[in-house]
Coordinates of C-alpha atoms in Angstrom, one line a residue:
Chain A
M1232 CA 178.0 68.1 160.9
L1233 CA 178.4 64.6 162.3
V1234 CA 175.8 61.8 162.4
E1235 CA 176.2 61.7 166.2
E1236 CA 174.8 65.2 166.4
I1237 CA 171.5 64.4 164.6
M1238 CA 170.9 60.7 165.4
K1239 CA 168.1 59.6 167.7
T1240 CA 169.3 57.4 170.5
Q1241 CA 166.0 56.2 171.9
I1242 CA 165.5 53.3 169.6
I1243 CA 162.6 50.8 169.3
T1244 CA 164.1 47.4 168.5
L1245 CA 162.9 43.8 168.3
S1246 CA 164.6 40.4 168.6
P1247 CA 164.7 38.2 165.5
T1248 CA 162.2 35.8 167.1
A1249 CA 159.6 38.4 167.9
S1250 CA 156.4 38.1 165.9
I1251 CA 155.3 40.2 162.9
A1252 CA 152.3 41.1 165.0
E1253 CA 154.5 42.7 167.6
A1254 CA 156.3 44.7 164.9
L1255 CA 153.0 45.9 163.5
Q1256 CA 151.9 47.0 167.0
L1257 CA 155.2 48.9 167.6
L1258 CA 155.1 50.7 164.3
Q1259 CA 151.6 51.9 165.0
K1260 CA 152.2 52.8 168.7
H1261 CA 155.4 54.8 168.2
R1262 CA 154.4 56.2 164.7
I1263 CA 157.7 55.0 163.2
R1264 CA 158.5 53.3 159.9
H1265 CA 161.5 51.2 160.7
I1266 CA 162.5 48.7 163.4
P1267 CA 166.1 47.4 163.6
I1268 CA 166.3 43.8 164.6
V1269 CA 169.0 43.1 167.2
N1270 CA 170.4 40.0 169.0
E1271 CA 170.9 39.7 172.7
T1272 CA 174.2 41.6 172.5
F1273 CA 172.6 44.5 170.5
N1274 CA 174.3 43.6 167.3
I1275 CA 172.2 44.5 164.3
V1276 CA 171.0 41.5 162.4
G1277 CA 168.3 43.0 160.2
I1278 CA 165.8 45.7 159.7
V1279 CA 162.1 45.8 158.9
S1280 CA 160.1 48.6 157.4
D1281 CA 156.4 49.3 157.7
R1282 CA 156.1 48.2 154.1
D1283 CA 157.7 44.8 154.8
V1284 CA 155.2 44.3 157.6
R1285 CA 152.3 45.5 155.4
D1286 CA 153.3 43.1 152.7
A1287 CA 153.3 40.3 155.1
S1288 CA 149.9 41.2 156.5
P1289 CA 146.5 39.9 155.2
S1290 CA 144.7 42.3 153.0
I1291 CA 142.2 44.6 154.7
F1292 CA 139.7 43.5 152.0
Y1293 CA 139.4 40.0 153.5
R1294 CA 137.7 40.4 156.9
D1295 CA 137.9 36.7 157.8
A1296 CA 141.5 36.3 156.6
D1297 CA 143.8 33.9 158.4
K1298 CA 145.9 36.1 160.7
S1299 CA 148.1 33.3 161.9
E1300 CA 150.7 34.5 159.4
L1301 CA 151.3 37.5 161.7
E1302 CA 152.6 35.0 164.3
N1303 CA 155.6 34.2 162.2
D1304 CA 159.1 35.3 163.3
I1305 CA 160.1 38.8 162.2
Q1306 CA 163.4 37.4 160.9
S1307 CA 161.4 35.6 158.2
I1308 CA 160.7 39.0 156.5
M1309 CA 163.5 41.3 157.7
S1310 CA 166.1 42.7 155.3
S1311 CA 169.6 41.5 155.9
P1312 CA 172.5 42.4 155.7
V1313 CA 171.8 46.0 156.8
V1314 CA 173.5 49.1 155.5
T1315 CA 174.7 51.0 158.6
I1316 CA 176.5 54.2 159.3
H1317 CA 178.9 55.4 162.0
P1318 CA 178.4 58.3 164.5
L1319 CA 181.5 60.0 163.0
D1320 CA 180.2 59.9 159.5
F1321 CA 179.3 63.3 157.9
V1322 CA 175.6 64.1 157.5
E1323 CA 176.3 65.1 153.9
E1324 CA 177.9 61.7 153.2
I1325 CA 175.0 59.8 154.5
A1326 CA 172.6 62.0 152.5
R1327 CA 174.3 60.4 149.5
I1328 CA 173.3 56.9 150.8
F1329 CA 169.7 58.0 151.4
Y1330 CA 169.5 59.4 147.8
D1331 CA 171.4 56.6 146.0
E1332 CA 169.9 53.6 147.8
E1333 CA 166.4 55.1 148.3
F1334 CA 166.4 54.3 152.0
A1335 CA 164.3 56.2 154.5
A1336 CA 166.2 55.2 157.7
L1337 CA 169.8 54.2 158.6
P1338 CA 170.9 52.5 161.8
V1339 CA 174.0 53.9 163.4
V1340 CA 176.5 51.3 164.6
K1341 CA 179.6 51.7 166.7
E1342 CA 181.8 48.7 167.5
N1343 CA 179.1 46.5 166.1
I1344 CA 176.6 47.8 168.6
L1345 CA 173.4 49.7 167.6
V1346 CA 173.7 53.2 169.0
G1347 CA 171.2 55.3 167.0
M1348 CA 169.0 55.8 164.0
V1349 CA 168.8 58.6 161.4
T1350 CA 165.7 59.0 159.3
E1351 CA 164.9 61.1 156.2
K1352 CA 163.0 63.4 158.6
D1353 CA 166.1 64.0 160.6
M1354 CA 168.0 64.8 157.4
L1355 CA 165.3 67.4 156.4
D1356 CA 165.5 68.9 159.8
T1357 CA 169.2 69.3 159.4
L1358 CA 168.6 71.0 156.0
I1359 CA 166.2 73.5 157.7
Q1360 CA 168.9 74.3 160.3
L1361 CA 171.5 74.7 157.5
T1362 CA 169.4 77.1 155.6
G1363 CA 168.8 79.2 158.7
T1364 CA 165.1 79.6 158.0
N1365 CA 164.3 78.7 161.6
V1366 CA 165.8 82.0 162.7
Q1367 CA 164.3 85.5 162.1
G1368 CA 166.1 87.0 159.2
S1369 CA 166.2 88.6 155.7
H1370 CA 167.2 86.6 152.6
I1371 CA 169.7 87.9 150.0
E1372 CA 171.1 86.1 147.0
V1373 CA 174.2 87.3 145.2
K1374 CA 175.5 86.1 141.8
V1375 CA 179.3 86.1 142.0
P1376 CA 182.1 85.0 139.6
H1377 CA 183.4 81.5 140.5
Q1378 CA 186.8 82.5 141.6
P1379 CA 188.9 82.6 144.8
G1380 CA 188.4 85.3 147.4
I1381 CA 184.9 86.2 146.4
L1382 CA 183.2 84.9 149.6
P1383 CA 185.3 87.0 152.0
E1384 CA 184.8 90.0 149.7
V1385 CA 181.0 89.7 149.9
T1386 CA 180.9 88.8 153.6
S1387 CA 183.1 91.8 154.5
I1388 CA 180.5 94.1 152.8
I1389 CA 177.8 92.5 155.0
G1390 CA 180.1 92.7 158.1
G1391 CA 180.7 96.4 157.3
R1392 CA 177.1 97.0 158.2
K1393 CA 177.4 94.9 161.4
A1394 CA 174.7 92.5 160.0
N1395 CA 174.8 89.1 161.6
I1396 CA 175.0 86.3 159.1
I1397 CA 172.7 83.4 160.1
S1398 CA 173.5 81.1 157.2
V1399 CA 175.5 80.9 154.0
L1400 CA 174.8 78.6 151.1
V1401 CA 176.7 78.3 147.8
Y1402 CA 174.9 77.0 144.8
P1403 CA 176.2 76.5 141.3
C1404 CA 174.7 78.9 138.7
T1405 CA 172.8 76.6 136.4
D1406 CA 172.9 79.0 133.5
D1407 CA 176.5 79.8 133.5
P1408 CA 179.3 77.7 135.2
R1409 CA 181.5 80.7 135.5
F1410 CA 179.3 82.0 138.3
K1411 CA 178.0 80.9 141.7
I1412 CA 175.0 82.0 143.7
L1413 CA 175.7 82.9 147.3
V1414 CA 172.6 82.7 149.6
F1415 CA 172.8 84.6 152.8
R1416 CA 170.3 85.0 155.6
I1417 CA 171.1 88.0 157.8
Q1418 CA 169.6 88.8 161.1
T1419 CA 168.0 92.2 160.4
M1420 CA 164.7 93.6 159.4
N1421 CA 166.5 96.3 157.4
P1422 CA 168.7 94.6 154.8
M1423 CA 168.6 97.8 152.6
P1424 CA 172.1 99.2 153.6
V1425 CA 173.7 95.8 152.8
I1426 CA 171.8 95.5 149.5
H1427 CA 172.9 99.0 148.5
D1428 CA 176.5 98.3 149.4
L1429 CA 176.5 95.1 147.4
R1430 CA 175.0 96.8 144.4
N1431 CA 177.5 99.7 144.7
A1432 CA 180.3 97.1 144.8
G1433 CA 179.1 95.9 141.5
F1434 CA 177.5 92.6 142.6
E1435 CA 174.4 91.4 140.9
L1436 CA 171.5 90.5 143.2
M1437 CA 168.9 87.9 142.5
W1438 CA 165.1 87.9 142.8
P1439 CA 163.4 89.8 144.4
N1440 CA 166.2 92.3 144.9
N1441 CA 167.2 92.4 141.2
I1442 CA 164.5 95.0 140.5
S1443 CA 165.5 98.2 142.1
E1444 CA 163.3 100.6 140.1
P1445 CA 160.0 100.4 142.0
K1446 CA 161.7 101.1 145.3
L1447 CA 163.5 104.3 144.3
Chain B
M1204 CA 128.8 107.3 173.9
T1205 CA 130.5 110.7 173.4
G1206 CA 131.8 110.2 169.9
K1207 CA 132.4 107.9 167.0
A1208 CA 136.2 107.7 167.1
A1209 CA 139.1 108.6 169.3
F1210 CA 142.5 109.7 168.1
I1211 CA 145.1 108.8 170.6
Y1212 CA 147.9 111.3 170.7
S1213 CA 150.4 113.2 172.7
D1214 CA 153.9 114.3 171.9
A1215 CA 155.2 111.5 174.2
L1216 CA 154.5 109.1 171.3
L1217 CA 157.2 110.8 169.3
N1218 CA 160.0 109.9 171.8
Y1219 CA 160.4 106.4 170.4
H1220 CA 163.5 107.2 168.4
F1221 CA 166.6 105.1 167.8
H1222 CA 168.8 107.4 165.8
P1223 CA 168.5 109.7 162.8
D1224 CA 169.5 107.1 160.2
H1225 CA 167.2 104.4 161.5
P1226 CA 164.3 103.5 159.1
F1227 CA 161.7 103.5 162.0
D1228 CA 160.8 107.1 162.3
Q1229 CA 157.9 108.3 164.5
K1230 CA 157.8 111.6 162.6
R1231 CA 155.1 109.6 160.8
V1232 CA 152.8 110.1 163.8
I1233 CA 152.9 113.9 163.8
L1234 CA 152.7 113.9 160.0
T1235 CA 149.5 111.9 160.2
K1236 CA 148.0 114.0 162.9
E1237 CA 148.7 117.2 161.1
L1238 CA 147.3 115.8 157.9
V1239 CA 143.9 115.0 159.4
E1240 CA 143.9 118.3 161.2
A1241 CA 144.7 120.2 158.0
A1242 CA 141.8 118.4 156.3
N1243 CA 139.5 119.6 159.1
Q1244 CA 138.9 116.0 160.2
L1245 CA 140.3 116.1 163.7
H1246 CA 138.8 118.2 166.5
P1247 CA 140.3 118.6 170.0
N1248 CA 137.4 116.7 171.6
E1249 CA 138.4 113.6 169.6
I1250 CA 141.9 113.6 170.8
V1251 CA 142.5 111.3 173.8
E1252 CA 145.8 111.6 175.6
P1253 CA 147.7 108.3 176.1
R1254 CA 149.0 107.2 179.5
M1255 CA 152.2 105.3 180.2
A1256 CA 151.7 101.6 180.7
T1257 CA 152.5 100.5 184.2
E1258 CA 155.1 97.7 184.8
N1259 CA 152.3 95.4 185.9
E1260 CA 150.6 96.0 182.6
L1261 CA 153.7 95.4 180.6
A1262 CA 154.2 92.2 182.6
L1263 CA 150.9 90.9 181.2
F1264 CA 153.0 89.8 178.3
H1265 CA 156.7 90.7 178.9
D1266 CA 159.1 89.0 181.3
R1267 CA 160.0 91.0 184.4
A1268 CA 163.7 90.5 183.7
Y1269 CA 163.3 92.1 180.3
I1270 CA 161.4 95.1 181.7
E1271 CA 164.2 95.5 184.3
A1272 CA 166.8 95.3 181.5
L1273 CA 165.0 98.0 179.6
K1274 CA 164.8 100.2 182.6
K1275 CA 168.6 99.9 182.9
A1276 CA 169.1 100.5 179.2
S1277 CA 166.9 103.5 179.4
K1278 CA 169.4 105.1 181.8
G1279 CA 172.4 103.9 179.8
H1280 CA 173.4 101.4 182.4
L1281 CA 172.9 98.1 180.4
S1282 CA 176.2 96.6 179.1
E1283 CA 176.4 95.5 175.4
N1284 CA 176.5 91.8 176.4
E1285 CA 173.6 92.1 178.8
G1286 CA 171.7 93.9 176.0
L1287 CA 172.3 91.2 173.4
E1288 CA 170.6 88.6 175.5
F1289 CA 167.4 90.6 175.2
G1290 CA 167.8 91.6 171.5
L1291 CA 168.9 95.2 172.6
G1292 CA 171.8 97.0 171.1
T1293 CA 171.5 95.4 167.7
E1294 CA 171.4 97.2 164.4
D1295 CA 167.6 96.8 164.4
T1296 CA 166.9 97.8 168.0
P1297 CA 169.8 99.9 169.2
M1298 CA 169.6 101.2 172.8
F1299 CA 168.7 104.8 173.4
L1300 CA 168.2 106.9 176.5
G1301 CA 164.6 107.0 177.8
M1302 CA 163.7 103.9 175.7
H1303 CA 161.7 102.2 178.5
E1304 CA 159.5 105.3 179.0
A1305 CA 159.1 105.9 175.2
S1306 CA 158.1 102.3 174.6
A1307 CA 155.8 102.2 177.6
Y1308 CA 154.0 105.2 176.3
L1309 CA 153.3 103.4 173.0
V1310 CA 151.9 100.5 174.9
G1311 CA 149.9 102.9 177.1
G1312 CA 148.5 104.5 174.0
S1313 CA 147.1 101.2 172.9
L1314 CA 145.7 100.5 176.4
T1315 CA 144.1 103.9 176.3
A1316 CA 142.6 103.0 172.9
V1317 CA 141.2 99.8 174.4
D1318 CA 139.6 101.5 177.4
T1319 CA 138.0 104.3 175.4
V1320 CA 136.4 101.7 173.1
L1321 CA 135.5 99.0 175.6
E1322 CA 134.2 101.4 178.3
G1323 CA 131.8 102.7 175.7
D1324 CA 133.0 106.3 175.2
F1325 CA 133.8 105.7 171.5
Y1326 CA 133.1 103.1 168.9
H1327 CA 136.6 103.1 167.5
A1328 CA 140.0 104.3 168.4
V1329 CA 143.3 104.6 166.6
N1330 CA 146.8 104.7 168.1
V1331 CA 149.1 105.1 165.1
G1332 CA 152.1 105.2 167.4
G1333 CA 151.6 101.5 168.3
G1334 CA 151.5 98.3 166.3
L1335 CA 155.0 97.0 167.3
H1336 CA 154.2 93.4 166.5
H1337 CA 157.7 91.8 166.5
G1338 CA 158.4 92.3 170.2
F1339 CA 158.7 89.0 172.1
N1340 CA 158.1 88.4 175.8
R1341 CA 161.8 88.7 176.7
R1342 CA 163.4 90.0 173.5
A1343 CA 163.3 93.1 171.3
S1344 CA 163.2 92.4 167.6
G1345 CA 162.6 94.1 164.2
F1346 CA 162.5 97.7 165.5
C1347 CA 160.0 96.6 168.3
I1348 CA 160.7 96.8 172.0
Y1349 CA 157.5 96.3 173.9
N1350 CA 154.7 94.7 171.9
D1351 CA 151.7 97.0 172.5
G1352 CA 149.4 94.8 170.5
A1353 CA 150.1 91.7 172.6
V1354 CA 149.9 93.6 175.9
A1355 CA 146.6 95.2 174.8
I1356 CA 145.1 91.8 173.9
K1357 CA 146.2 90.3 177.2
Y1358 CA 144.7 93.3 178.9
I1359 CA 141.4 92.9 177.1
R1360 CA 141.3 89.2 178.0
K1361 CA 142.0 89.9 181.7
K1362 CA 139.9 93.0 182.2
Y1363 CA 137.0 92.5 179.8
D1364 CA 137.1 88.8 178.9
L1365 CA 136.2 89.4 175.3
K1366 CA 137.1 87.4 172.1
V1367 CA 139.7 89.3 170.1
L1368 CA 140.3 89.1 166.4
Y1369 CA 143.8 90.6 165.6
V1370 CA 144.3 91.5 161.9
D1371 CA 147.8 92.5 160.7
T1372 CA 148.3 94.0 157.3
D1373 CA 152.0 95.0 157.8
A1374 CA 154.2 93.6 155.0
H1375 CA 156.2 91.8 157.6
H1376 CA 154.6 88.8 159.4
G1377 CA 153.0 89.7 162.8
D1378 CA 155.1 87.0 164.6
G1379 CA 155.3 88.5 168.1
V1380 CA 151.5 88.7 168.5
Q1381 CA 150.9 85.4 166.7
W1382 CA 153.3 83.4 169.0
A1383 CA 151.8 85.2 172.1
F1384 CA 148.4 83.7 171.5
Y1385 CA 149.3 80.6 169.5
D1386 CA 147.6 78.3 172.0
D1387 CA 144.7 80.6 172.9
P1388 CA 141.3 79.9 171.2
N1389 CA 139.9 83.2 172.4
V1390 CA 142.4 85.2 170.4
C1391 CA 142.3 84.7 166.6
T1392 CA 145.3 86.2 164.7
F1393 CA 145.3 86.8 160.9
S1394 CA 148.3 88.2 159.2
I1395 CA 148.7 89.0 155.5
H1396 CA 152.3 89.7 154.6
E1397 CA 155.0 89.3 152.0
T1398 CA 156.2 85.7 152.0
G1399 CA 159.0 85.0 154.6
R1400 CA 161.1 83.4 151.9
Y1401 CA 162.8 86.7 151.3
L1402 CA 161.5 89.0 154.0
F1403 CA 162.1 89.4 157.7
P1404 CA 161.1 87.6 160.0
G1405 CA 160.8 84.6 157.7
T1406 CA 157.8 83.1 159.5
G1407 CA 154.1 83.3 158.7
N1408 CA 153.6 80.3 156.5
V1409 CA 150.1 79.3 155.7
N1410 CA 150.5 76.1 157.7
E1411 CA 151.1 78.0 160.9
R1412 CA 147.7 77.4 162.4
G1413 CA 148.1 77.5 166.2
I1414 CA 148.7 74.7 168.7
K1415 CA 146.8 72.9 171.4
E1416 CA 143.5 74.6 172.2
G1417 CA 144.5 77.4 169.8
H1418 CA 144.8 75.2 166.8
G1419 CA 142.7 76.7 164.0
Y1420 CA 142.9 80.2 165.4
A1421 CA 146.0 81.5 163.7
F1422 CA 145.8 82.5 160.0
N1423 CA 148.6 83.5 157.6
L1424 CA 148.4 84.6 154.0
P1425 CA 152.1 85.0 152.9
I1426 CA 151.7 86.6 149.5
D1427 CA 154.4 86.7 146.9
A1428 CA 156.9 89.5 146.4
F1429 CA 155.6 92.1 143.9
T1430 CA 151.9 91.4 144.6
E1431 CA 149.7 94.2 143.4
N1432 CA 146.5 95.8 144.6
E1433 CA 144.0 93.5 143.0
S1434 CA 145.5 90.2 144.2
F1435 CA 146.2 91.7 147.6
L1436 CA 142.7 92.8 148.1
Q1437 CA 141.1 89.7 146.7
G1438 CA 142.9 87.6 149.2
Y1439 CA 142.6 90.0 152.1
E1440 CA 139.0 90.7 151.7
T1441 CA 137.9 87.1 151.2
A1442 CA 140.0 85.9 154.1
F1443 CA 139.0 88.6 156.6
K1444 CA 135.3 88.1 155.9
E1445 CA 135.6 84.3 156.2
I1446 CA 137.7 84.5 159.4
A1447 CA 135.3 87.0 161.0
A1448 CA 132.3 84.8 160.2
F1449 CA 134.1 81.7 161.5
F1450 CA 135.4 83.3 164.7
K1451 CA 132.7 85.9 165.5
P1452 CA 134.9 88.3 167.5
D1453 CA 133.7 90.6 170.3
V1454 CA 136.3 93.2 169.3
I1455 CA 138.7 93.7 166.4
I1456 CA 142.2 95.0 166.6
T1457 CA 144.0 95.9 163.4
Q1458 CA 147.7 96.5 163.0
N1459 CA 148.0 98.9 160.1
G1460 CA 151.6 98.7 158.9
A1461 CA 151.8 100.8 155.8
D1462 CA 154.8 99.1 154.1
A1463 CA 153.1 97.1 151.4
H1464 CA 153.2 100.2 149.1
C1465 CA 155.4 100.1 146.0
F1466 CA 157.4 103.1 147.4
D1467 CA 158.3 101.3 150.6
P1468 CA 162.1 100.7 150.7
L1469 CA 162.1 97.7 152.9
T1470 CA 159.6 95.3 151.2
H1471 CA 158.9 93.9 147.8
L1472 CA 155.1 94.3 147.7
C1473 CA 153.7 96.6 145.0
A1474 CA 150.5 98.1 146.2
T1475 CA 149.2 101.7 146.0
M1476 CA 146.9 103.8 148.2
D1477 CA 144.0 101.8 146.9
I1478 CA 144.6 99.1 149.6
Y1479 CA 144.9 101.7 152.3
E1480 CA 141.4 102.8 151.6
R1481 CA 139.9 99.4 151.5
I1482 CA 141.7 98.0 154.5
P1483 CA 140.1 100.3 157.1
A1484 CA 136.8 100.3 155.2
L1485 CA 136.6 96.5 155.6
A1486 CA 137.6 96.6 159.3
H1487 CA 134.9 99.2 159.9
E1488 CA 132.3 97.2 158.1
L1489 CA 133.1 94.0 159.9
A1490 CA 133.4 95.6 163.3
H1491 CA 129.9 96.9 162.9
Q1492 CA 128.7 93.5 161.6
Y1493 CA 130.1 91.5 164.5
C1494 CA 131.3 93.7 167.3
N1495 CA 128.9 96.6 167.7
G1496 CA 131.5 98.7 166.1
K1497 CA 134.3 97.9 168.6
W1498 CA 137.5 98.4 166.5
I1499 CA 140.9 99.5 167.7
A1500 CA 143.5 100.3 165.0
L1501 CA 147.2 100.5 165.6
G1502 CA 150.1 101.8 163.4
G1503 CA 153.0 99.5 162.6
G1504 CA 155.7 99.5 159.9
G1505 CA 155.9 102.0 157.1
Y1506 CA 159.2 103.3 155.9
D1507 CA 158.3 105.8 153.2
I1508 CA 157.3 108.2 155.9
W1509 CA 156.6 111.1 153.5
R1510 CA 154.6 109.9 150.6
V1511 CA 152.9 106.8 152.0
V1512 CA 152.4 106.5 155.7
P1513 CA 150.6 109.8 156.6
R1514 CA 148.0 109.2 153.9
A1515 CA 147.5 105.6 154.8
W1516 CA 147.1 106.2 158.5
A1517 CA 145.0 109.3 157.9
Q1518 CA 142.6 107.1 155.9
V1519 CA 142.2 104.9 158.9
W1520 CA 141.0 107.9 160.8
N1521 CA 138.9 109.2 157.9
V1522 CA 137.0 105.9 157.7
M1523 CA 136.6 105.7 161.5
K1524 CA 135.1 109.2 161.6
T1525 CA 133.1 109.4 158.4
G1526 CA 132.7 105.8 157.2
K1527 CA 134.7 106.5 154.0
P1528 CA 138.2 107.4 152.9
A1529 CA 139.0 110.9 151.8
K1530 CA 139.2 111.8 148.0
G1531 CA 140.7 114.6 146.0
N1532 CA 143.4 117.0 147.0
I1533 CA 145.8 116.8 150.0
P1534 CA 145.4 120.0 152.1
V1535 CA 147.7 122.7 150.8
T1536 CA 148.7 123.9 154.3
W1537 CA 150.1 120.5 155.1
L1538 CA 152.0 120.3 151.8
K1539 CA 153.4 123.7 152.3
K1540 CA 154.6 123.0 155.8
W1541 CA 156.2 119.7 155.2
Q1542 CA 157.4 119.9 151.6
E1543 CA 160.5 121.9 152.5
K1544 CA 161.5 119.2 155.0
S1545 CA 160.8 116.2 152.7
P1546 CA 163.5 114.8 150.5
V1547 CA 160.9 113.6 148.0
T1548 CA 158.0 115.4 146.3
L1549 CA 154.9 115.0 148.5
P1550 CA 151.8 113.6 146.8
A1551 CA 149.1 116.3 146.0
K1552 CA 146.2 113.8 146.1
W1553 CA 144.9 111.2 148.4
Q1554 CA 144.8 108.7 145.6
D1555 CA 147.9 107.4 143.7
H1556 CA 148.1 107.4 139.9
S1557 CA 148.2 103.9 138.7
D1558 CA 151.4 104.6 136.7
I1559 CA 153.5 104.6 139.9
V1560 CA 153.5 100.8 139.8
P1561 CA 156.1 99.3 137.5
T1562 CA 155.1 96.5 135.1
I1563 CA 155.6 93.2 136.8
P1564 CA 156.2 90.5 134.2
R1565 CA 155.1 87.7 136.4
K1566 CA 151.8 89.3 137.5
A1567 CA 149.7 86.3 136.3
D1568 CA 151.8 83.8 138.1
I1569 CA 151.9 85.8 141.3
T1570 CA 148.1 86.2 141.2
E1571 CA 147.6 82.5 140.7
K1572 CA 150.0 81.5 143.5
N1573 CA 148.3 83.9 145.9
G1574 CA 144.9 82.4 145.0
K1575 CA 146.1 78.9 145.8
L1576 CA 147.4 80.2 149.2
L1577 CA 144.0 81.7 149.9
Q1578 CA 142.3 78.3 149.3
N1579 CA 144.8 76.7 151.6
L1580 CA 144.2 79.3 154.3
L1581 CA 140.5 78.8 154.2
K1582 CA 140.7 75.0 154.1
Y1583 CA 139.2 74.6 157.6
T1584 CA 137.0 77.6 158.0
N1585 CA 134.9 77.0 154.9
P1586 CA 134.8 73.3 154.1
I1587 CA 131.5 73.3 152.0
K1588 CA 131.9 75.1 148.7

């Protein structure tokens, strides 16, 4: 999946000379946590987070605090240079950036122009879509040897019952590197024929379908 | 008031039949009726014949285009592609001749149950043929074509303007009914079901609480796979009582799916007949406490049609009629008639022996997790404690 498919294109921005107070107001009004700072040609020159703005604000414990600091330019507190991504980057590649750099938002830049934003929340939404849990279905996990040809073998058993596969995930088996765990969501209320066929073909099913006794 | 309880029945309820290998088998309805008759608990003056729901009644919840598609499918005139748009012709809900009429009868049965109770002829009524809670407004799903529960509640709201508490004990989440009233503060839905992590339809998380005006009027208790009687009942009883006290319904509708039993082939819950005694008893008690007895019970899922469903649904009737579940032996006449047709040994008693439940190694963890869910569920109904 590409970044351009998940990025938000309605972006709230500020110019470098906008005040910190303006940033504070925008963060609250739009319930966002990051504002990219752009120049007049929409090139990205910096980024501020709600934490940067909070750090620059007087403490709420001092009622009569001097709030004139909030009139300073946003460029005085923005982070620069900015790590950016491209619309044609893969979602899984940028997940790596989120994880390694501990960022919560990434601006999307094309030909030096800001065209979108991707946040951690967008990443989590993508994860939900990938797992297929947003669609009605039954969940089956199969432990398989880590060898070529296994996935089509399992999916052909599912296909043999005309069960529609909503999502497939492949996890490493943490206990034993010779195996993998295939996670399927199939669009049926009656997964039993598929489960029986998988068992009969010698595949080991994982919780809660690894205990067949009470259901016999 | 002519009687305590009405049993909605006619042979038309048996026509809802996909194909011989399909797990949804309405033979359950006749097995239940004959079981209560054999036990001398059902008399002809307690049987009320269902009518077929009209198209206008179906359209209280369902899209006209969907009804039209079903009428075509019913005659074998709907193409495979047209069907798929409406969830018809899948493995779960294959098309069959006469499907519109058969489904409209199930809905009509539930509407008949509503009228017999709300027009004052009976305190309670049961339509074990109904409870098809997965049906959506323009899509069939999870063995369900028309959603009789949703249509019946729309009908109550329109005709009688009463506050409805819908309680769903099927092992699968009651999604169709929940989404139908998700923004409606006059209809409160409560579903206890196996967690959607593994089981169809996948929804029914505790944080699904309704939207807009209806926020706070949807309740879900998604209990863990392999939950047993004690933990099931502890959560169910506490939640149902708290929700009833919070919502103060005018009428209670229960969906009595009987697939949380350890024999059920489609789910992973591990209950016995104990829960199917307590579930109707509690509904009965709370209906009298809040609704002057107005309680309508529907059927639902249940895929061990021989050993589990007839006893579970018969207990709903027994409680409606006598105030308590039956004990002791299952009538011999019923056993004799049906044993030869059953592929499994029919149970000789109303109660199960506790040894039918396998040992669940993680029982303590499951119980603890269900307890946490219950606290979460009741976060807003019961803030002071």
